[in-house]
Coordinates of C-alpha atoms and ligand atoms in Angstrom, one line a residue:
M1197 CA -0.1 0.0 0.1
L1198 CA 1.3 3.6 -1.0
T1199 CA 1.9 6.2 1.2
H1200 CA 0.1 9.5 1.0
T1201 CA 3.0 10.9 -0.5
E1202 CA 3.8 8.2 -2.8
A1203 CA 0.5 8.3 -3.9
L1204 CA 0.1 11.8 -4.7
H1205 CA 3.7 11.6 -6.4
A1206 CA 2.0 9.1 -8.7
V1207 CA -0.9 11.3 -9.5
L1208 CA 1.2 14.3 -10.2
S1209 CA 3.5 12.2 -12.5
A1210 CA 0.5 10.9 -14.5
A1211 CA -0.5 15.0 -14.9
I1212 CA 0.7 17.0 -17.8
P1213 CA -0.6 20.6 -18.8
G1214 CA -3.5 20.0 -21.2
P1215 CA -4.3 22.1 -24.5
V1216 CA -4.8 25.7 -24.7
E1217 CA -7.3 27.9 -26.5
T1218 CA -7.7 31.5 -27.3
R1219 CA -10.6 33.5 -25.3
S1220 CA -11.9 36.8 -25.3
M1221 CA -11.3 39.0 -22.2
D1222 CA -15.2 38.7 -21.7
L1223 CA -15.0 35.0 -21.0
A1224 CA -11.5 34.7 -19.6
A1225 CA -12.3 35.3 -15.6
G1226 CA -11.1 32.2 -13.7
A1227 CA -9.3 30.5 -16.6
V1228 CA -5.7 29.7 -16.4
L1229 CA -3.6 32.0 -18.3
R1230 CA -1.0 30.3 -20.4
E1231 CA 1.2 32.9 -21.8
D1232 CA 3.2 35.8 -20.5
L1233 CA 1.4 39.3 -21.0
L1234 CA 3.8 41.9 -21.4
A1235 CA 3.1 45.6 -20.8
D1236 CA 2.4 47.2 -24.1
R1237 CA 3.5 50.6 -23.2
D1238 CA 5.0 52.1 -19.8
Q1239 CA 2.5 52.0 -16.7
P1240 CA 1.6 54.9 -16.2
P1241 CA 1.9 55.7 -19.7
F1242 CA 2.5 59.2 -19.0
D1243 CA 3.4 61.3 -15.7
R1244 CA -0.1 61.0 -14.0
A1245 CA -1.4 63.4 -11.5
T1246 CA -2.7 61.5 -8.3
M1247 CA -4.7 64.4 -6.7
D1248 CA -6.7 67.4 -7.7
G1249 CA -4.9 70.5 -7.2
I1250 CA -2.3 72.8 -9.2
A1251 CA 0.6 71.7 -11.2
F1252 CA 3.4 74.3 -11.4
S1253 CA 7.1 74.5 -11.8
R1254 CA 9.9 74.1 -9.1
T1255 CA 11.4 77.4 -10.3
A1256 CA 8.2 79.1 -8.8
W1257 CA 8.3 77.0 -5.6
E1258 CA 12.2 77.7 -5.3
A1259 CA 12.1 81.3 -5.5
G1260 CA 9.2 81.1 -3.0
V1261 CA 6.3 82.4 -5.0
R1262 CA 3.3 81.2 -3.2
R1263 CA 0.8 83.2 -5.5
L1264 CA 0.4 81.7 -8.8
T1265 CA -1.5 82.8 -11.8
I1266 CA -3.9 80.2 -12.8
E1267 CA -2.9 79.5 -16.8
G1268 CA -5.8 77.2 -17.8
I1269 CA -7.2 73.5 -16.4
Q1270 CA -5.6 70.5 -17.2
P1271 CA -8.4 67.9 -17.2
A1272 CA -8.1 63.7 -17.4
G1273 CA -8.1 62.5 -21.1
A1274 CA -6.7 65.9 -22.4
P1275 CA -3.1 66.2 -23.9
A1276 CA -0.5 68.0 -22.2
L1277 CA -0.9 71.8 -21.9
R1278 CA 2.4 73.9 -21.8
L1279 CA 3.2 76.3 -18.7
S1280 CA 4.3 79.6 -20.1
E1281 CA 5.5 81.5 -17.1
P1282 CA 7.4 78.9 -15.0
A1283 CA 8.2 81.4 -12.5
A1284 CA 4.5 82.7 -11.9
G1285 CA 2.0 80.5 -13.4
C1286 CA 0.2 77.1 -12.7
F1287 CA -2.7 74.9 -14.0
R1288 CA -5.5 73.5 -12.3
I1289 CA -5.2 69.8 -12.5
M1290 CA -7.4 66.8 -12.1
T1291 CA -6.6 63.1 -10.9
G1292 CA -5.6 61.1 -13.8
A1293 CA -4.6 64.1 -15.8
V1294 CA -1.3 64.1 -17.5
L1295 CA 1.5 66.5 -15.6
P1296 CA 1.7 69.6 -17.9
A1297 CA 5.0 70.1 -19.8
G1298 CA 7.1 72.9 -17.8
C1299 CA 5.4 71.5 -14.1
D1300 CA 7.5 69.4 -11.9
G1301 CA 4.5 68.5 -9.4
V1302 CA 0.9 68.8 -8.1
L1303 CA 0.1 70.4 -4.8
E1304 CA -3.2 68.9 -3.8
S1305 CA -6.3 71.3 -3.5
E1306 CA -6.5 71.2 0.2
Q1307 CA -3.4 73.3 0.5
V1308 CA -4.7 76.0 -2.0
L1309 CA -6.9 78.7 -1.8
F1310 CA -8.6 79.6 -5.2
E1311 CA -9.4 82.9 -6.4
E1312 CA -10.7 83.8 -9.7
T1313 CA -7.7 83.7 -11.7
V1314 CA -4.9 83.2 -8.8
A1315 CA -4.2 79.9 -6.7
Q1316 CA -2.9 81.1 -3.3
I1317 CA -0.7 78.4 -1.4
A1318 CA -1.0 78.0 2.1
D1319 CA 1.8 79.3 4.3
T1320 CA 2.2 75.6 5.8
A1321 CA 2.1 73.6 2.3
V1322 CA 4.9 71.3 2.0
W1323 CA 5.9 70.4 -1.7
Q1324 CA 8.8 68.9 -3.5
P1325 CA 9.0 67.8 -7.1
H1326 CA 7.1 64.8 -8.4
R1327 CA 4.9 65.2 -5.5
N1328 CA 1.4 63.8 -6.3
V1329 CA 2.8 62.4 -9.5
H1330 CA 2.7 58.7 -10.5
G1331 CA 5.9 59.0 -12.9
Q1332 CA 5.8 57.3 -16.3
G1333 CA 6.8 53.6 -16.6
S1334 CA 7.3 53.7 -12.8
D1335 CA 5.1 50.5 -12.3
K1336 CA 6.2 48.5 -15.1
K1337 CA 8.4 49.5 -18.5
A1338 CA 7.0 48.6 -22.0
G1339 CA 7.7 45.2 -22.9
H1340 CA 8.3 43.8 -19.3
V1341 CA 6.2 41.1 -18.0
L1342 CA 3.0 41.9 -16.3
L1343 CA 1.5 38.7 -15.7
A1344 CA 3.5 35.3 -16.0
G1345 CA 1.7 32.6 -17.5
G1346 CA 0.4 29.7 -15.1
C1347 CA -1.8 31.8 -13.0
V1348 CA -5.7 32.1 -12.6
L1349 CA -7.1 34.9 -14.1
T1350 CA -8.7 36.3 -10.9
P1351 CA -10.6 39.7 -11.2
Q1352 CA -7.3 41.8 -10.3
R1353 CA -5.4 40.0 -13.0
L1354 CA -8.1 40.2 -15.6
A1355 CA -8.1 43.8 -14.8
I1356 CA -4.2 44.0 -15.3
A1357 CA -4.5 42.2 -18.8
I1358 CA -7.4 44.5 -19.9
S1359 CA -4.9 47.4 -18.8
A1360 CA -2.3 46.3 -21.4
G1361 CA -4.8 46.4 -23.7
A1362 CA -5.3 42.4 -24.2
A1363 CA -8.4 41.9 -26.1
S1364 CA -8.0 37.9 -25.9
V1365 CA -5.8 35.8 -24.2
C1366 CA -4.3 32.3 -24.3
V1367 CA -5.8 29.9 -21.6
S1368 CA -6.2 26.7 -20.7
Q1369 CA -9.0 24.5 -22.6
P1370 CA -11.5 23.5 -19.9
L1371 CA -11.2 19.7 -19.1
R1372 CA -14.0 17.3 -20.0
A1373 CA -15.2 15.4 -16.8
M1374 CA -17.6 13.0 -15.8
V1375 CA -18.6 12.0 -12.2
V1376 CA -20.2 8.7 -11.5
S1377 CA -21.9 8.0 -8.5
T1378 CA -22.4 4.0 -7.8
G1379 CA -24.4 2.3 -5.5
N1380 CA -28.1 0.8 -5.0
E1381 CA -28.9 2.8 -2.2
L1382 CA -29.0 6.3 -3.8
V1383 CA -31.9 8.0 -5.0
D1384 CA -31.8 11.1 -6.9
L1385 CA -33.4 14.6 -5.7
G1386 CA -37.1 14.6 -6.5
E1387 CA -37.5 10.8 -6.3
A1388 CA -39.2 9.4 -3.1
L1389 CA -37.1 7.8 -0.9
A1390 CA -37.5 4.6 1.2
P1391 CA -35.8 4.9 4.8
Y1392 CA -32.7 2.7 3.8
Q1393 CA -31.9 4.7 1.0
I1394 CA -29.8 8.2 0.6
R1395 CA -29.2 11.0 -1.7
P1396 CA -26.0 11.0 -3.8
S1397 CA -24.7 14.0 -2.3
N1398 CA -21.2 12.9 -3.6
A1399 CA -22.0 13.4 -7.1
Y1400 CA -23.6 16.9 -6.7
G1401 CA -20.4 17.8 -4.4
L1402 CA -17.9 16.7 -6.8
V1403 CA -19.6 18.5 -9.8
A1404 CA -19.8 21.7 -7.9
A1405 CA -15.9 21.2 -7.0
L1406 CA -15.0 20.6 -10.5
R1407 CA -16.8 23.4 -11.6
D1408 CA -14.2 25.8 -9.3
Y1409 CA -11.6 24.4 -12.0
G1410 CA -13.4 25.3 -15.0
C1411 CA -14.8 21.7 -15.6
R1412 CA -18.3 21.5 -16.5
A1413 CA -18.5 17.6 -15.6
A1414 CA -21.4 15.6 -16.9
R1415 CA -23.3 13.7 -13.7
K1416 CA -24.1 9.8 -14.2
H1417 CA -25.3 7.1 -12.1
V1418 CA -25.0 3.4 -12.0
P1419 CA -26.1 0.7 -10.2
D1420 CA -23.9 -2.0 -8.2
D1421 CA -23.7 -3.7 -11.5
L1422 CA -20.4 -4.7 -13.0
E1423 CA -22.1 -5.0 -16.5
A1424 CA -23.9 -1.5 -16.3
M1425 CA -20.5 -0.1 -14.9
R1426 CA -18.5 -1.8 -17.5
E1427 CA -20.6 -0.2 -20.3
L1428 CA -20.9 3.4 -18.8
F1429 CA -16.9 3.4 -18.6
S1430 CA -16.4 1.6 -22.0
A1431 CA -18.7 4.3 -23.5
S1432 CA -17.2 7.4 -22.1
V1433 CA -13.6 6.6 -21.1
T1434 CA -12.3 7.9 -24.5
E1435 CA -14.9 11.0 -24.7
V1436 CA -13.5 12.9 -21.5
D1437 CA -10.3 13.8 -19.7
L1438 CA -11.2 13.0 -16.1
I1439 CA -13.9 10.4 -14.5
L1440 CA -14.6 10.8 -10.9
V1441 CA -16.0 7.8 -9.5
S1442 CA -17.8 7.7 -6.2
G1443 CA -18.1 4.4 -4.5
G1444 CA -17.7 0.8 -5.0
V1445 CA -13.9 0.7 -4.7
S1446 CA -13.5 -1.0 -1.3
K1447 CA -13.6 -4.8 -0.4
G1448 CA -17.5 -5.0 -0.4
L1449 CA -19.2 -8.0 -2.6
Y1450 CA -20.6 -5.5 -4.8
D1451 CA -17.6 -3.0 -5.1
F1452 CA -17.2 -3.7 -8.8
V1453 CA -15.6 -0.4 -9.8
P1454 CA -12.1 -1.5 -10.1
R1455 CA -12.8 -4.4 -12.0
A1456 CA -15.1 -2.5 -14.1
L1457 CA -12.7 0.1 -14.9
E1458 CA -9.8 -2.3 -16.0
E1459 CA -12.5 -4.2 -18.2
A1460 CA -13.0 -0.9 -20.0
G1461 CA -9.3 -0.4 -20.7
V1462 CA -8.5 1.7 -17.6
E1463 CA -4.9 0.9 -16.4
K1464 CA -4.6 0.7 -12.6
I1465 CA -1.7 2.8 -11.3
F1466 CA -2.9 2.2 -7.5
H1467 CA -5.1 1.0 -5.2
R1468 CA -5.3 1.9 -1.7
V1469 CA -3.3 4.4 0.2
A1470 CA -2.3 4.2 3.9
Q1471 CA -4.7 7.0 4.8
K1472 CA -7.9 7.5 7.1
P1473 CA -10.2 8.3 5.8
G1474 CA -10.1 7.3 2.1
K1475 CA -8.1 4.2 2.0
P1476 CA -9.6 2.3 -0.7
L1477 CA -8.8 5.3 -3.5
W1478 CA -8.0 3.8 -6.9
F1479 CA -6.4 5.6 -9.4
G1480 CA -5.6 4.8 -13.1
Q1481 CA -5.6 6.0 -16.4
H1482 CA -6.9 4.7 -20.0
P1483 CA -3.9 4.7 -22.5
Q1484 CA -5.8 7.1 -25.0
G1485 CA -8.6 8.3 -22.8
A1486 CA -9.5 9.7 -19.1
T1487 CA -7.6 9.7 -16.0
V1488 CA -9.8 8.0 -13.3
F1489 CA -10.1 8.5 -9.8
G1490 CA -12.4 5.8 -7.8
L1491 CA -13.1 7.6 -4.5
P1492 CA -14.3 5.7 -1.6
G1493 CA -18.0 6.3 -1.2
N1494 CA -18.2 7.5 2.5
P1495 CA -19.1 11.5 2.0
V1496 CA -15.9 12.7 3.9
S1497 CA -13.6 10.6 2.2
T1498 CA -14.9 11.4 -1.1
L1499 CA -14.5 15.3 -0.6
I1500 CA -11.1 14.9 1.1
G1501 CA -9.9 12.4 -1.9
F1502 CA -11.0 15.3 -4.1
R1503 CA -8.9 17.9 -2.1
E1504 CA -6.0 15.6 -1.7
Y1505 CA -5.5 14.0 -5.0
V1506 CA -8.2 15.3 -7.8
V1507 CA -6.9 19.1 -7.1
P1508 CA -3.6 18.8 -7.3
W1509 CA -3.9 16.7 -10.6
L1510 CA -6.3 19.3 -12.0
R1511 CA -3.9 22.1 -11.3
R1512 CA -0.9 20.5 -13.0
S1513 CA -3.4 19.4 -16.1
L1514 CA -4.6 23.2 -16.4
G1515 CA -1.0 24.5 -16.4
L1516 CA -0.9 25.7 -12.5
P1517 CA 2.0 25.5 -10.3
D1518 CA 1.7 23.1 -7.3
A1519 CA -0.2 25.0 -4.3
L1520 CA 1.6 26.1 -1.3
T1521 CA 0.9 24.5 1.8
E1522 CA -0.7 26.5 4.4
W1523 CA 0.4 25.6 7.9
V1524 CA -1.8 25.8 10.9
T1525 CA -1.4 24.9 15.0
L1526 CA -4.0 22.8 16.6
N1527 CA -5.8 24.0 19.6
D1528 CA -6.8 20.5 20.7
L1529 CA -5.3 17.1 19.8
P1530 CA -7.3 14.2 18.1
A1531 CA -8.1 11.8 20.7
S1532 CA -6.6 8.8 18.5
V1533 CA -4.6 8.9 15.4
A1534 CA -4.3 5.5 13.3
P1535 CA -0.7 4.7 12.1
L1536 CA -1.9 6.2 8.8
T1537 CA -2.0 9.7 7.6
G1538 CA -5.3 11.2 9.1
Y1539 CA -7.1 14.0 7.9
F1540 CA -9.3 15.7 10.5
P1541 CA -12.1 18.5 10.0
V1542 CA -11.1 21.7 11.5
R1543 CA -12.5 25.2 11.8
K1544 CA -10.3 28.5 11.7
A1545 CA -9.9 29.9 15.3
P1546 CA -7.4 32.7 14.8
D1547 CA -6.6 34.9 17.6
M1548 CA -3.6 37.7 17.9
N1549 CA -1.3 35.2 19.6
H1550 CA -2.1 32.4 17.5
P1551 CA -3.1 33.6 14.0
C1552 CA -3.0 30.2 12.7
A1553 CA -4.8 28.4 15.1
V1554 CA -7.7 25.9 14.4
D1555 CA -10.1 23.8 16.3
L1556 CA -11.0 20.4 15.6
V1557 CA -14.9 20.0 14.9
A1558 CA -16.7 17.2 16.5
Y1559 CA -16.7 14.4 14.0
Q1560 CA -17.5 10.7 13.9
G1561 CA -15.5 9.3 11.1
S1562 CA -16.0 9.3 7.3
G1563 CA -19.7 9.2 7.0
H1564 CA -20.3 12.2 9.1
L1565 CA -21.0 14.6 6.4
A1566 CA -22.8 17.1 8.5
A1567 CA -19.9 17.7 10.4
L1568 CA -18.1 19.6 7.3
A1569 CA -20.8 22.1 7.6
E1570 CA -18.9 23.6 10.9
S1571 CA -15.5 23.2 9.0
D1572 CA -13.3 25.3 6.9
G1573 CA -11.0 22.8 6.0
Y1574 CA -9.0 19.8 7.5
V1575 CA -5.6 19.4 9.0
V1576 CA -3.1 16.6 7.7
I1577 CA -1.4 14.6 10.5
D1578 CA 1.3 11.9 9.2
P1579 CA 2.3 9.0 11.5
E1580 CA 5.6 10.5 11.9
V1581 CA 4.4 13.4 13.5
V1582 CA 2.1 11.9 15.9
P1583 CA 4.9 11.3 18.6
N1584 CA 6.0 14.8 19.0
L1585 CA 2.4 16.3 18.1
T1586 CA 1.8 19.1 20.5
T1587 CA -0.5 22.3 20.0
A1588 CA 2.6 24.3 19.2
I1589 CA 3.8 22.0 15.8
P1590 CA 2.2 23.4 12.6
V1591 CA 0.6 20.8 10.4
P1592 CA -0.6 21.3 6.9
F1593 CA -4.1 22.7 6.5
R1594 CA -6.3 22.3 3.4
G1595 CA -9.2 24.8 3.1
W1596 CA -12.4 23.6 1.5
G1597 CA -12.3 26.4 -1.2
A1598 CA -10.8 26.3 -4.7
I1599 CA -7.0 26.8 -4.8
Ligands
LIG1616 P1 -18.9 2.8 -0.8 O1 -17.5 3.3 -1.2 O2 -19.7 2.4 -2.3 O3 -18.7 1.2 0.1 O4 -19.9 3.4 0.1 C1 -19.2 3.7 1.4 C2 -20.6 4.4 1.9 O5 -20.7 6.0 1.4 C3 -21.8 3.9 1.9 O6 -22.6 4.4 3.3 C4 -22.5 4.7 0.7 O7 -24.1 4.7 1.0 C5 -22.0 6.0 1.0 N1 -22.1 6.8 -0.6 C6 -21.6 5.8 -1.8 N2 -21.9 6.9 -2.6 C7 -22.3 8.3 -2.0 C8 -22.9 9.5 -2.7 N3 -22.9 9.6 -4.0 N4 -23.4 10.2 -2.0 C9 -23.4 9.7 -0.4 N5 -23.0 8.8 0.0 C10 -22.6 7.8 -0.9
LIG1617 MG1 -21.5 1.4 -2.6

């Protein structure tokens, strides 16, 4: 049986960055950028006033002149004016306007008394050249990298791309995915339910989780029937990039998923990982088709399996770097830890002295889906850590949100 680290390594080794496509900026939010975006011109493209006020020359200031003739107005969006009397004149200027020629800086309106044609500078005013001026090219020079490929186009990055005039960008193509729930006990929403039946919550959770990575996944269900499973997997394994199966991978009499997958041509890479919950995890790949994760059906195992293994695979396949580990400290320790990598749902409980502290949430095991309502994520406790584990030792934290 592989350790968690070995299993993750096997998953990552099986992932390669997928194909790209060109997308218009209107549709690019949330996509993974796959090219470097360069500044098309200096940023800012001109010496830009950062305050409303007056623009004037250092000549006037250094000569002690504090009463300046207003030669005109320099609004945003207008070409630069030119100061005719550097020793005695000024312009009224607005935020975002280009610094007029012959001016060295801007004094904010709060320090100026405006008369009809004169600006009287307050005695207490302080000023020096370049004040309230955002210098041309001081953020980025034309041709320099503004956004490096291999990042998600979050709203702020999208705004940066737009500032460089990008009308379309090269991004990762969405992966095609299918989520398969298995089990005779599952009854879909809207259908009547007997006391011994349950809702396919895993399938809905996985479809929602995949959406965070730009995948629109088809949702399918198969009963605990080898033939039905083989048929579904054979028909779809070359049609999609990723198949997530929930349930049917343990040692029960009706756990046909591994056999059905192999009979559909999916080659097993590993089955079972030394972890709790989620030990029966199955992973494989079709030589010309999908990568397949068989996630154990207990709801907490399914969601943790997704976060531990599917997310790293997705990131790599989409061309993102591996995520950094977040570290937290536990306010309380788990009562018992098996000699396996353990996952424990936690809630963030930061305070000034312990900014990364978390509390364990009450949790009865991998079937206890409702416990996750109280959690922000879970911690990972490796067996080697256990003998020395205290509330001061940082442990890895995985949040439920998309990363
Ligand atoms: P299995 O991995 O198939 O042995 O299932 C383990 C447990 O997870 C059983 O109690 C199942 O009823 C439950 N389970 C399996 N699939 C789902 C699902 N899609 N949603 C919620 N629970 C599930
Ligand atoms: Mg089952």
